């Protein structure tokens, strides 16, 4: 298989793993090997940015009809449908396991259980409410629609990049099978660098839109600083969450990685919507 074809199937695998969008090839092609599946992780930031771009468009268009809180919930409902509630499930399972599990075995057992308990329900409600509130604070007028869409897209890209940070720093839980072992194998420094490079298109898009729509130079500087801070704080968030998981259960699982992604998205939105006095 040529290098270009290998990369194509890796990109398609990332789309198939993170979304329900039907695309050719990828991990569903006959004879797909483990190398393609594990390499696909470098494309998570790109796929996350494109998916969040669609989410931002839904929010922006819905804001032209409904009030921002309703528009934000509709946008998140669209995203959950597109991903199959992938990361929301991870948030609920992680809250259930680490909130209700007392021992390593308890936590791992609860992580495998698809049922959602009180900790999971509470954690998911708080996470979705917080994210919807942050998005709805980006009030959309026709003049700023493109900038808002770009900012939401950056949260999706940085959130998926947080998965790369966690997998570069920490191992998976040993002795467990599952999607996380297949699709998120060992991340070498070169793969982390490649994944970080695939984060850049979304950040460049945000910066370009800011240059085109900013009212003054101060707004360009402010958003640039916020983007840099969002990347840094999301990495710290992934580092701390991953370290906590290693201390409690000895490594990462798919649910822990998915929850880390959601935390990265929330952290990015919190930074981007924070006020900076002039």
PDB file of C-alpha atoms in Angstrom:
ATOM      1  CA  UNK A   1       0.000   0.000   0.000  1.00  0.00           C
ATOM      2  CA  UNK A   2       1.355   3.422  -0.983  1.00  0.00           C
ATOM      3  CA  UNK A   3       1.943   6.076   1.669  1.00  0.00           C
ATOM      4  CA  UNK A   4      -0.800   8.309   0.254  1.00  0.00           C
ATOM      5  CA  UNK A   5      -3.318   5.449   0.336  1.00  0.00           C
ATOM      6  CA  UNK A   6      -2.247   4.576   3.886  1.00  0.00           C
ATOM      7  CA  UNK A   7      -2.823   8.152   5.035  1.00  0.00           C
ATOM      8  CA  UNK A   8      -6.186   8.271   3.233  1.00  0.00           C
ATOM      9  CA  UNK A   9      -7.419   5.159   5.026  1.00  0.00           C
ATOM     10  CA  UNK A  10      -6.099   6.533   8.336  1.00  0.00           C
ATOM     11  CA  UNK A  11      -8.076   9.753   7.826  1.00  0.00           C
ATOM     12  CA  UNK A  12     -11.205   7.816   6.887  1.00  0.00           C
ATOM     13  CA  UNK A  13     -10.714   5.635   9.979  1.00  0.00           C
ATOM     14  CA  UNK A  14     -10.594   8.741  12.181  1.00  0.00           C
ATOM     15  CA  UNK A  15     -13.854   9.989  10.670  1.00  0.00           C
ATOM     16  CA  UNK A  16     -15.517   6.584  11.078  1.00  0.00           C
ATOM     17  CA  UNK A  17     -14.347   6.248  14.667  1.00  0.00           C
ATOM     18  CA  UNK A  18     -15.315   9.734  15.843  1.00  0.00           C
ATOM     19  CA  UNK A  19     -18.540  10.191  13.851  1.00  0.00           C
ATOM     20  CA  UNK A  20     -21.401   8.400  12.118  1.00  0.00           C
ATOM     21  CA  UNK A  21     -20.608  10.090   8.809  1.00  0.00           C
ATOM     22  CA  UNK A  22     -20.397   7.444   6.060  1.00  0.00           C
ATOM     23  CA  UNK A  23     -17.085   7.598   4.185  1.00  0.00           C
ATOM     24  CA  UNK A  24     -15.306   5.055   1.948  1.00  0.00           C
ATOM     25  CA  UNK A  25     -12.345   2.967   3.048  1.00  0.00           C
ATOM     26  CA  UNK A  26     -10.862   3.381   6.481  1.00  0.00           C
ATOM     27  CA  UNK A  27     -11.199   0.805   9.220  1.00  0.00           C
ATOM     28  CA  UNK A  28     -14.192  -0.767   7.491  1.00  0.00           C
ATOM     29  CA  UNK A  29     -12.236  -1.658   4.376  1.00  0.00           C
ATOM     30  CA  UNK A  30     -11.496  -5.378   3.868  1.00  0.00           C
ATOM     31  CA  UNK A  31      -8.219  -6.298   5.512  1.00  0.00           C
ATOM     32  CA  UNK A  32      -7.712  -3.041   7.409  1.00  0.00           C
ATOM     33  CA  UNK A  33      -4.659  -3.529   9.614  1.00  0.00           C
ATOM     34  CA  UNK A  34      -3.849  -2.285  13.074  1.00  0.00           C
ATOM     35  CA  UNK A  35      -1.230   0.153  11.802  1.00  0.00           C
ATOM     36  CA  UNK A  36      -3.893   2.160   9.940  1.00  0.00           C
ATOM     37  CA  UNK A  37      -6.204   2.214  12.951  1.00  0.00           C
ATOM     38  CA  UNK A  38      -3.512   3.371  15.346  1.00  0.00           C
ATOM     39  CA  UNK A  39      -2.099   5.935  12.931  1.00  0.00           C
ATOM     40  CA  UNK A  40      -5.539   7.495  12.509  1.00  0.00           C
ATOM     41  CA  UNK A  41      -5.203   9.226  15.896  1.00  0.00           C
ATOM     42  CA  UNK A  42      -3.061  11.956  14.309  1.00  0.00           C
ATOM     43  CA  UNK A  43      -6.141  13.105  12.374  1.00  0.00           C
ATOM     44  CA  UNK A  44      -8.355  13.507  15.446  1.00  0.00           C
ATOM     45  CA  UNK A  45      -7.736  17.284  15.706  1.00  0.00           C
ATOM     46  CA  UNK A  46      -8.622  17.779  12.028  1.00  0.00           C
ATOM     47  CA  UNK A  47     -11.792  15.689  12.241  1.00  0.00           C
ATOM     48  CA  UNK A  48     -12.737  17.337  15.541  1.00  0.00           C
ATOM     49  CA  UNK A  49     -12.306  20.785  14.006  1.00  0.00           C
ATOM     50  CA  UNK A  50     -14.443  19.924  10.974  1.00  0.00           C
ATOM     51  CA  UNK A  51     -17.159  18.380  13.141  1.00  0.00           C
ATOM     52  CA  UNK A  52     -17.219  21.381  15.481  1.00  0.00           C
ATOM     53  CA  UNK A  53     -17.304  23.635  12.411  1.00  0.00           C
ATOM     54  CA  UNK A  54     -20.618  22.009  11.479  1.00  0.00           C
ATOM     55  CA  UNK A  55     -21.798  22.345  15.087  1.00  0.00           C
ATOM     56  CA  UNK A  56     -20.911  26.018  15.047  1.00  0.00           C
ATOM     57  CA  UNK A  57     -22.800  26.512  11.788  1.00  0.00           C
ATOM     58  CA  UNK A  58     -25.898  24.896  13.279  1.00  0.00           C
ATOM     59  CA  UNK A  59     -25.597  27.195  16.298  1.00  0.00           C
ATOM     60  CA  UNK A  60     -25.068  30.298  14.206  1.00  0.00           C
ATOM     61  CA  UNK A  61     -27.991  29.616  11.896  1.00  0.00           C
ATOM     62  CA  UNK A  62     -30.263  28.618  14.792  1.00  0.00           C
ATOM     63  CA  UNK A  63     -29.404  31.915  16.533  1.00  0.00           C
ATOM     64  CA  UNK A  64     -31.046  33.735  13.643  1.00  0.00           C
ATOM     65  CA  UNK A  65     -34.351  32.088  14.623  1.00  0.00           C
ATOM     66  CA  UNK A  66     -34.179  31.274  18.353  1.00  0.00           C
ATOM     67  CA  UNK A  67     -32.532  32.718  21.446  1.00  0.00           C
ATOM     68  CA  UNK A  68     -28.876  31.635  22.004  1.00  0.00           C
ATOM     69  CA  UNK A  69     -29.518  29.031  24.781  1.00  0.00           C
ATOM     70  CA  UNK A  70     -32.010  27.158  22.577  1.00  0.00           C
ATOM     71  CA  UNK A  71     -29.677  27.444  19.593  1.00  0.00           C
ATOM     72  CA  UNK A  72     -26.757  26.053  21.642  1.00  0.00           C
ATOM     73  CA  UNK A  73     -28.776  23.028  22.790  1.00  0.00           C
ATOM     74  CA  UNK A  74     -29.883  22.356  19.201  1.00  0.00           C
ATOM     75  CA  UNK A  75     -26.247  22.538  18.073  1.00  0.00           C
ATOM     76  CA  UNK A  76     -25.122  20.093  20.768  1.00  0.00           C
ATOM     77  CA  UNK A  77     -28.018  17.779  19.890  1.00  0.00           C
ATOM     78  CA  UNK A  78     -26.820  17.830  16.274  1.00  0.00           C
ATOM     79  CA  UNK A  79     -23.268  17.008  17.372  1.00  0.00           C
ATOM     80  CA  UNK A  80     -24.422  14.182  19.660  1.00  0.00           C
ATOM     81  CA  UNK A  81     -26.445  12.678  16.803  1.00  0.00           C
ATOM     82  CA  UNK A  82     -23.476  12.969  14.421  1.00  0.00           C
ATOM     83  CA  UNK A  83     -21.107  11.255  16.874  1.00  0.00           C
ATOM     84  CA  UNK A  84     -23.594   8.814  18.358  1.00  0.00           C
ATOM     85  CA  UNK A  85     -23.159  10.457  21.765  1.00  0.00           C
ATOM     86  CA  UNK A  86     -19.600   9.141  21.767  1.00  0.00           C
ATOM     87  CA  UNK A  87     -17.991  11.587  24.169  1.00  0.00           C
ATOM     88  CA  UNK A  88     -21.140  12.178  26.211  1.00  0.00           C
ATOM     89  CA  UNK A  89     -21.162   8.452  27.003  1.00  0.00           C
ATOM     90  CA  UNK A  90     -17.520   8.696  28.049  1.00  0.00           C
ATOM     91  CA  UNK A  91     -18.291  11.602  30.388  1.00  0.00           C
ATOM     92  CA  UNK A  92     -21.168   9.698  32.029  1.00  0.00           C
ATOM     93  CA  UNK A  93     -19.170   6.469  32.418  1.00  0.00           C
ATOM     94  CA  UNK A  94     -16.148   8.308  33.836  1.00  0.00           C
ATOM     95  CA  UNK A  95     -18.249  10.206  36.374  1.00  0.00           C
ATOM     96  CA  UNK A  96     -19.974   6.978  37.426  1.00  0.00           C
ATOM     97  CA  UNK A  97     -16.724   5.048  37.732  1.00  0.00           C
ATOM     98  CA  UNK A  98     -14.498   7.579  39.472  1.00  0.00           C
ATOM     99  CA  UNK A  99     -17.354   8.993  41.524  1.00  0.00           C
ATOM    100  CA  UNK A 100     -18.822   5.681  42.695  1.00  0.00           C
ATOM    101  CA  UNK A 101     -15.883   3.277  42.511  1.00  0.00           C
ATOM    102  CA  UNK A 102     -13.805   2.747  45.627  1.00  0.00           C
ATOM    103  CA  UNK A 103     -11.196   0.340  44.288  1.00  0.00           C
ATOM    104  CA  UNK A 104      -9.407  -0.127  40.981  1.00  0.00           C
ATOM    105  CA  UNK A 105     -11.522  -3.178  40.170  1.00  0.00           C
ATOM    106  CA  UNK A 106     -14.724  -1.293  41.005  1.00  0.00           C
ATOM    107  CA  UNK A 107     -13.772   1.597  38.742  1.00  0.00           C
ATOM    108  CA  UNK A 108     -12.851  -0.674  35.824  1.00  0.00           C
ATOM    109  CA  UNK A 109     -16.042  -2.699  36.267  1.00  0.00           C
ATOM    110  CA  UNK A 110     -18.219   0.426  36.225  1.00  0.00           C
ATOM    111  CA  UNK A 111     -16.363   1.777  33.181  1.00  0.00           C
ATOM    112  CA  UNK A 112     -17.377  -1.387  31.296  1.00  0.00           C
ATOM    113  CA  UNK A 113     -21.008  -1.039  32.360  1.00  0.00           C
ATOM    114  CA  UNK A 114     -23.089   0.834  29.764  1.00  0.00           C
ATOM    115  CA  UNK A 115     -25.731   1.835  32.328  1.00  0.00           C
ATOM    116  CA  UNK A 116     -25.693   5.379  33.663  1.00  0.00           C
ATOM    117  CA  UNK A 117     -25.990   5.912  37.404  1.00  0.00           C
ATOM    118  CA  UNK A 118     -26.547   8.987  39.520  1.00  0.00           C
ATOM    119  CA  UNK A 119     -22.933  10.227  39.275  1.00  0.00           C
ATOM    120  CA  UNK A 120     -22.970   9.775  35.522  1.00  0.00           C
ATOM    121  CA  UNK A 121     -26.313  11.506  35.059  1.00  0.00           C
ATOM    122  CA  UNK A 122     -25.257  14.433  37.243  1.00  0.00           C
ATOM    123  CA  UNK A 123     -21.861  14.760  35.553  1.00  0.00           C
ATOM    124  CA  UNK A 124     -23.366  14.626  32.052  1.00  0.00           C
ATOM    125  CA  UNK A 125     -26.038  17.199  32.881  1.00  0.00           C
ATOM    126  CA  UNK A 126     -23.446  19.569  34.328  1.00  0.00           C
ATOM    127  CA  UNK A 127     -21.059  19.066  31.393  1.00  0.00           C
ATOM    128  CA  UNK A 128     -23.698  19.649  28.718  1.00  0.00           C
ATOM    129  CA  UNK A 129     -25.219  22.589  30.611  1.00  0.00           C
ATOM    130  CA  UNK A 130     -21.812  24.224  31.031  1.00  0.00           C
ATOM    131  CA  UNK A 131     -20.866  23.709  27.395  1.00  0.00           C
ATOM    132  CA  UNK A 132     -24.248  24.938  26.129  1.00  0.00           C
ATOM    133  CA  UNK A 133     -24.011  28.006  28.392  1.00  0.00           C
ATOM    134  CA  UNK A 134     -20.528  28.825  27.126  1.00  0.00           C
ATOM    135  CA  UNK A 135     -21.557  28.459  23.482  1.00  0.00           C
ATOM    136  CA  UNK A 136     -24.701  30.530  24.013  1.00  0.00           C
ATOM    137  CA  UNK A 137     -22.554  33.357  25.401  1.00  0.00           C
ATOM    138  CA  UNK A 138     -21.205  33.713  21.854  1.00  0.00           C
ATOM    139  CA  UNK A 139     -24.240  35.737  20.788  1.00  0.00           C
ATOM    140  CA  UNK A 140     -24.493  35.730  17.016  1.00  0.00           C
ATOM    141  CA  UNK A 141     -25.347  38.604  14.726  1.00  0.00           C
ATOM    142  CA  UNK A 142     -25.068  38.207  10.945  1.00  0.00           C
ATOM    143  CA  UNK A 143     -21.837  40.239  11.006  1.00  0.00           C
ATOM    144  CA  UNK A 144     -20.068  37.972  13.514  1.00  0.00           C
ATOM    145  CA  UNK A 145     -21.508  34.630  12.387  1.00  0.00           C
ATOM    146  CA  UNK A 146     -18.302  33.396  10.741  1.00  0.00           C
ATOM    147  CA  UNK A 147     -16.138  34.293  13.748  1.00  0.00           C
ATOM    148  CA  UNK A 148     -18.454  32.449  16.163  1.00  0.00           C
ATOM    149  CA  UNK A 149     -18.438  29.373  13.913  1.00  0.00           C
ATOM    150  CA  UNK A 150     -14.626  29.498  13.838  1.00  0.00           C
ATOM    151  CA  UNK A 151     -14.356  29.763  17.629  1.00  0.00           C
ATOM    152  CA  UNK A 152     -16.641  26.764  18.147  1.00  0.00           C
ATOM    153  CA  UNK A 153     -14.570  24.837  15.581  1.00  0.00           C
ATOM    154  CA  UNK A 154     -11.405  25.544  17.571  1.00  0.00           C
ATOM    155  CA  UNK A 155     -12.919  23.947  20.678  1.00  0.00           C
ATOM    156  CA  UNK A 156     -13.577  20.724  18.768  1.00  0.00           C
ATOM    157  CA  UNK A 157     -10.069  20.584  17.345  1.00  0.00           C
ATOM    158  CA  UNK A 158      -8.339  21.351  20.651  1.00  0.00           C
ATOM    159  CA  UNK A 159     -10.592  18.880  22.492  1.00  0.00           C
ATOM    160  CA  UNK A 160      -9.560  16.009  20.202  1.00  0.00           C
ATOM    161  CA  UNK A 161      -5.940  17.140  20.403  1.00  0.00           C
ATOM    162  CA  UNK A 162      -6.182  16.648  24.173  1.00  0.00           C
ATOM    163  CA  UNK A 163      -6.554  12.914  23.461  1.00  0.00           C
ATOM    164  CA  UNK A 164      -3.150  12.993  21.764  1.00  0.00           C
ATOM    165  CA  UNK A 165      -1.638  14.730  24.776  1.00  0.00           C
ATOM    166  CA  UNK A 166      -2.980  12.084  27.139  1.00  0.00           C
ATOM    167  CA  UNK A 167      -1.882   9.151  24.990  1.00  0.00           C
ATOM    168  CA  UNK A 168       1.598  10.595  24.561  1.00  0.00           C
ATOM    169  CA  UNK A 169       2.056  11.006  28.311  1.00  0.00           C
ATOM    170  CA  UNK A 170       0.294   7.947  29.707  1.00  0.00           C
ATOM    171  CA  UNK A 171      -0.231   4.259  28.842  1.00  0.00           C
ATOM    172  CA  UNK A 172      -3.511   2.430  28.461  1.00  0.00           C
ATOM    173  CA  UNK A 173      -4.694   0.186  31.285  1.00  0.00           C
ATOM    174  CA  UNK A 174      -2.862  -3.103  30.851  1.00  0.00           C
ATOM    175  CA  UNK A 175      -4.691  -6.349  30.209  1.00  0.00           C
ATOM    176  CA  UNK A 176      -7.835  -4.763  28.742  1.00  0.00           C
ATOM    177  CA  UNK A 177      -9.198  -5.100  25.259  1.00  0.00           C
ATOM    178  CA  UNK A 178     -11.439  -2.627  23.490  1.00  0.00           C
ATOM    179  CA  UNK A 179     -11.614   0.189  20.988  1.00  0.00           C
ATOM    180  CA  UNK A 180      -9.129   2.330  22.865  1.00  0.00           C
ATOM    181  CA  UNK A 181      -6.442  -0.328  22.437  1.00  0.00           C
ATOM    182  CA  UNK A 182      -7.205  -0.742  18.733  1.00  0.00           C
ATOM    183  CA  UNK A 183      -7.634   2.862  17.703  1.00  0.00           C
ATOM    184  CA  UNK A 184      -5.417   4.680  20.207  1.00  0.00           C
ATOM    185  CA  UNK A 185      -2.307   2.580  20.466  1.00  0.00           C
ATOM    186  CA  UNK A 186       1.081   3.877  21.537  1.00  0.00           C
ATOM    187  CA  UNK A 187       1.582   7.474  20.412  1.00  0.00           C
ATOM    188  CA  UNK A 188       5.205   8.169  19.561  1.00  0.00           C
ATOM    189  CA  UNK A 189       6.646  11.720  19.630  1.00  0.00           C
ATOM    190  CA  UNK A 190       6.548  11.855  15.831  1.00  0.00           C
ATOM    191  CA  UNK A 191       2.841  11.009  15.838  1.00  0.00           C
ATOM    192  CA  UNK A 192       2.167  13.659  18.465  1.00  0.00           C
ATOM    193  CA  UNK A 193       3.958  16.240  16.309  1.00  0.00           C
ATOM    194  CA  UNK A 194       1.957  15.163  13.239  1.00  0.00           C
ATOM    195  CA  UNK A 195      -1.299  15.392  15.197  1.00  0.00           C
ATOM    196  CA  UNK A 196      -0.337  18.842  16.464  1.00  0.00           C
ATOM    197  CA  UNK A 197       0.298  19.945  12.879  1.00  0.00           C
ATOM    198  CA  UNK A 198      -3.246  18.815  11.999  1.00  0.00           C
ATOM    199  CA  UNK A 199      -4.472  21.120  14.766  1.00  0.00           C
ATOM    200  CA  UNK A 200      -2.997  24.097  12.932  1.00  0.00           C
ATOM    201  CA  UNK A 201      -5.517  24.323  10.029  1.00  0.00           C
ATOM    202  CA  UNK A 202      -8.337  25.092  12.474  1.00  0.00           C
ATOM    203  CA  UNK A 203      -6.249  27.604  14.428  1.00  0.00           C
ATOM    204  CA  UNK A 204      -5.133  29.296  11.201  1.00  0.00           C
ATOM    205  CA  UNK A 205      -8.769  29.419  10.090  1.00  0.00           C
ATOM    206  CA  UNK A 206      -9.752  31.159  13.339  1.00  0.00           C
ATOM    207  CA  UNK A 207      -6.883  33.631  13.034  1.00  0.00           C
ATOM    208  CA  UNK A 208      -7.732  34.403   9.385  1.00  0.00           C
ATOM    209  CA  UNK A 209     -11.394  34.975  10.206  1.00  0.00           C
ATOM    210  CA  UNK A 210     -10.380  37.190  13.129  1.00  0.00           C
ATOM    211  CA  UNK A 211      -8.193  39.311  10.876  1.00  0.00           C
ATOM    212  CA  UNK A 212     -11.052  39.690   8.411  1.00  0.00           C
ATOM    213  CA  UNK A 213     -13.772  40.520  10.934  1.00  0.00           C
ATOM    214  CA  UNK A 214     -12.029  42.136  13.898  1.00  0.00           C
ATOM    215  CA  UNK A 215     -13.100  45.630  14.804  1.00  0.00           C
ATOM    216  CA  UNK A 216      -9.561  46.632  15.765  1.00  0.00           C
ATOM    217  CA  UNK A 217      -6.071  45.294  16.395  1.00  0.00           C
ATOM    218  CA  UNK A 218      -6.831  44.691  20.067  1.00  0.00           C
ATOM    219  CA  UNK A 219      -9.462  42.080  19.184  1.00  0.00           C
ATOM    220  CA  UNK A 220      -6.970  40.228  16.984  1.00  0.00           C
ATOM    221  CA  UNK A 221      -4.417  40.186  19.803  1.00  0.00           C
ATOM    222  CA  UNK A 222      -7.027  39.131  22.364  1.00  0.00           C
ATOM    223  CA  UNK A 223      -8.292  36.152  20.368  1.00  0.00           C
ATOM    224  CA  UNK A 224      -4.738  35.076  19.490  1.00  0.00           C
ATOM    225  CA  UNK A 225      -3.737  35.114  23.160  1.00  0.00           C
ATOM    226  CA  UNK A 226      -6.905  33.242  24.102  1.00  0.00           C
ATOM    227  CA  UNK A 227      -6.230  30.526  21.511  1.00  0.00           C
ATOM    228  CA  UNK A 228      -2.687  30.043  22.808  1.00  0.00           C
ATOM    229  CA  UNK A 229      -3.990  29.915  26.380  1.00  0.00           C
ATOM    230  CA  UNK A 230      -6.728  27.440  25.397  1.00  0.00           C
ATOM    231  CA  UNK A 231      -4.206  25.054  23.852  1.00  0.00           C
ATOM    232  CA  UNK A 232      -1.923  25.297  26.891  1.00  0.00           C
ATOM    233  CA  UNK A 233      -4.669  24.893  29.503  1.00  0.00           C
ATOM    234  CA  UNK A 234      -6.301  22.005  27.616  1.00  0.00           C
ATOM    235  CA  UNK A 235      -2.939  20.231  27.611  1.00  0.00           C
ATOM    236  CA  UNK A 236      -2.632  20.813  31.358  1.00  0.00           C
ATOM    237  CA  UNK A 237      -6.188  19.571  31.831  1.00  0.00           C
ATOM    238  CA  UNK A 238      -5.387  16.383  29.886  1.00  0.00           C
ATOM    239  CA  UNK A 239      -2.175  15.915  31.844  1.00  0.00           C
ATOM    240  CA  UNK A 240      -3.935  16.212  35.213  1.00  0.00           C
ATOM    241  CA  UNK A 241      -6.928  14.067  34.262  1.00  0.00           C
ATOM    242  CA  UNK A 242      -4.669  11.401  32.779  1.00  0.00           C
ATOM    243  CA  UNK A 243      -2.417  11.449  35.823  1.00  0.00           C
ATOM    244  CA  UNK A 244      -5.430  10.994  38.084  1.00  0.00           C
ATOM    245  CA  UNK A 245      -6.590   8.003  36.019  1.00  0.00           C
ATOM    246  CA  UNK A 246      -3.125   6.440  36.184  1.00  0.00           C
ATOM    247  CA  UNK A 247      -3.082   6.843  39.966  1.00  0.00           C
ATOM    248  CA  UNK A 248      -6.549   5.312  40.374  1.00  0.00           C
ATOM    249  CA  UNK A 249      -6.587   2.491  37.784  1.00  0.00           C
ATOM    250  CA  UNK A 250      -3.050   2.312  36.394  1.00  0.00           C
ATOM    251  CA  UNK A 251      -3.673   3.871  32.990  1.00  0.00           C
ATOM    252  CA  UNK A 252      -6.166   5.205  30.471  1.00  0.00           C
ATOM    253  CA  UNK A 253      -9.288   3.692  28.947  1.00  0.00           C
ATOM    254  CA  UNK A 254     -11.444   4.770  26.021  1.00  0.00           C
ATOM    255  CA  UNK A 255     -13.918   6.438  28.394  1.00  0.00           C
ATOM    256  CA  UNK A 256     -11.135   8.308  30.168  1.00  0.00           C
ATOM    257  CA  UNK A 257      -9.834   9.572  26.819  1.00  0.00           C
ATOM    258  CA  UNK A 258     -13.323  10.587  25.677  1.00  0.00           C
ATOM    259  CA  UNK A 259     -13.928  12.445  28.930  1.00  0.00           C
ATOM    260  CA  UNK A 260     -10.567  14.173  28.516  1.00  0.00           C
ATOM    261  CA  UNK A 261     -11.653  15.322  25.065  1.00  0.00           C
ATOM    262  CA  UNK A 262     -14.855  16.806  26.497  1.00  0.00           C
ATOM    263  CA  UNK A 263     -12.892  18.526  29.247  1.00  0.00           C
ATOM    264  CA  UNK A 264     -10.605  20.012  26.604  1.00  0.00           C
ATOM    265  CA  UNK A 265     -13.586  21.377  24.701  1.00  0.00           C
ATOM    266  CA  UNK A 266     -15.052  22.948  27.830  1.00  0.00           C
ATOM    267  CA  UNK A 267     -11.697  24.423  28.841  1.00  0.00           C
ATOM    268  CA  UNK A 268     -11.269  25.953  25.377  1.00  0.00           C
ATOM    269  CA  UNK A 269     -14.727  27.531  25.447  1.00  0.00           C
ATOM    270  CA  UNK A 270     -14.143  28.863  28.970  1.00  0.00           C
ATOM    271  CA  UNK A 271     -10.952  30.575  27.835  1.00  0.00           C
ATOM    272  CA  UNK A 272     -12.432  31.934  24.608  1.00  0.00           C
ATOM    273  CA  UNK A 273     -15.483  33.387  26.354  1.00  0.00           C
ATOM    274  CA  UNK A 274     -13.543  34.865  29.298  1.00  0.00           C
ATOM    275  CA  UNK A 275     -13.483  38.644  29.484  1.00  0.00           C
ATOM    276  CA  UNK A 276     -10.139  40.422  29.168  1.00  0.00           C
ATOM    277  CA  UNK A 277     -10.290  44.061  30.327  1.00  0.00           C
ATOM    278  CA  UNK A 278      -8.832  46.590  27.912  1.00  0.00           C
TER     279      UNK A 278
END
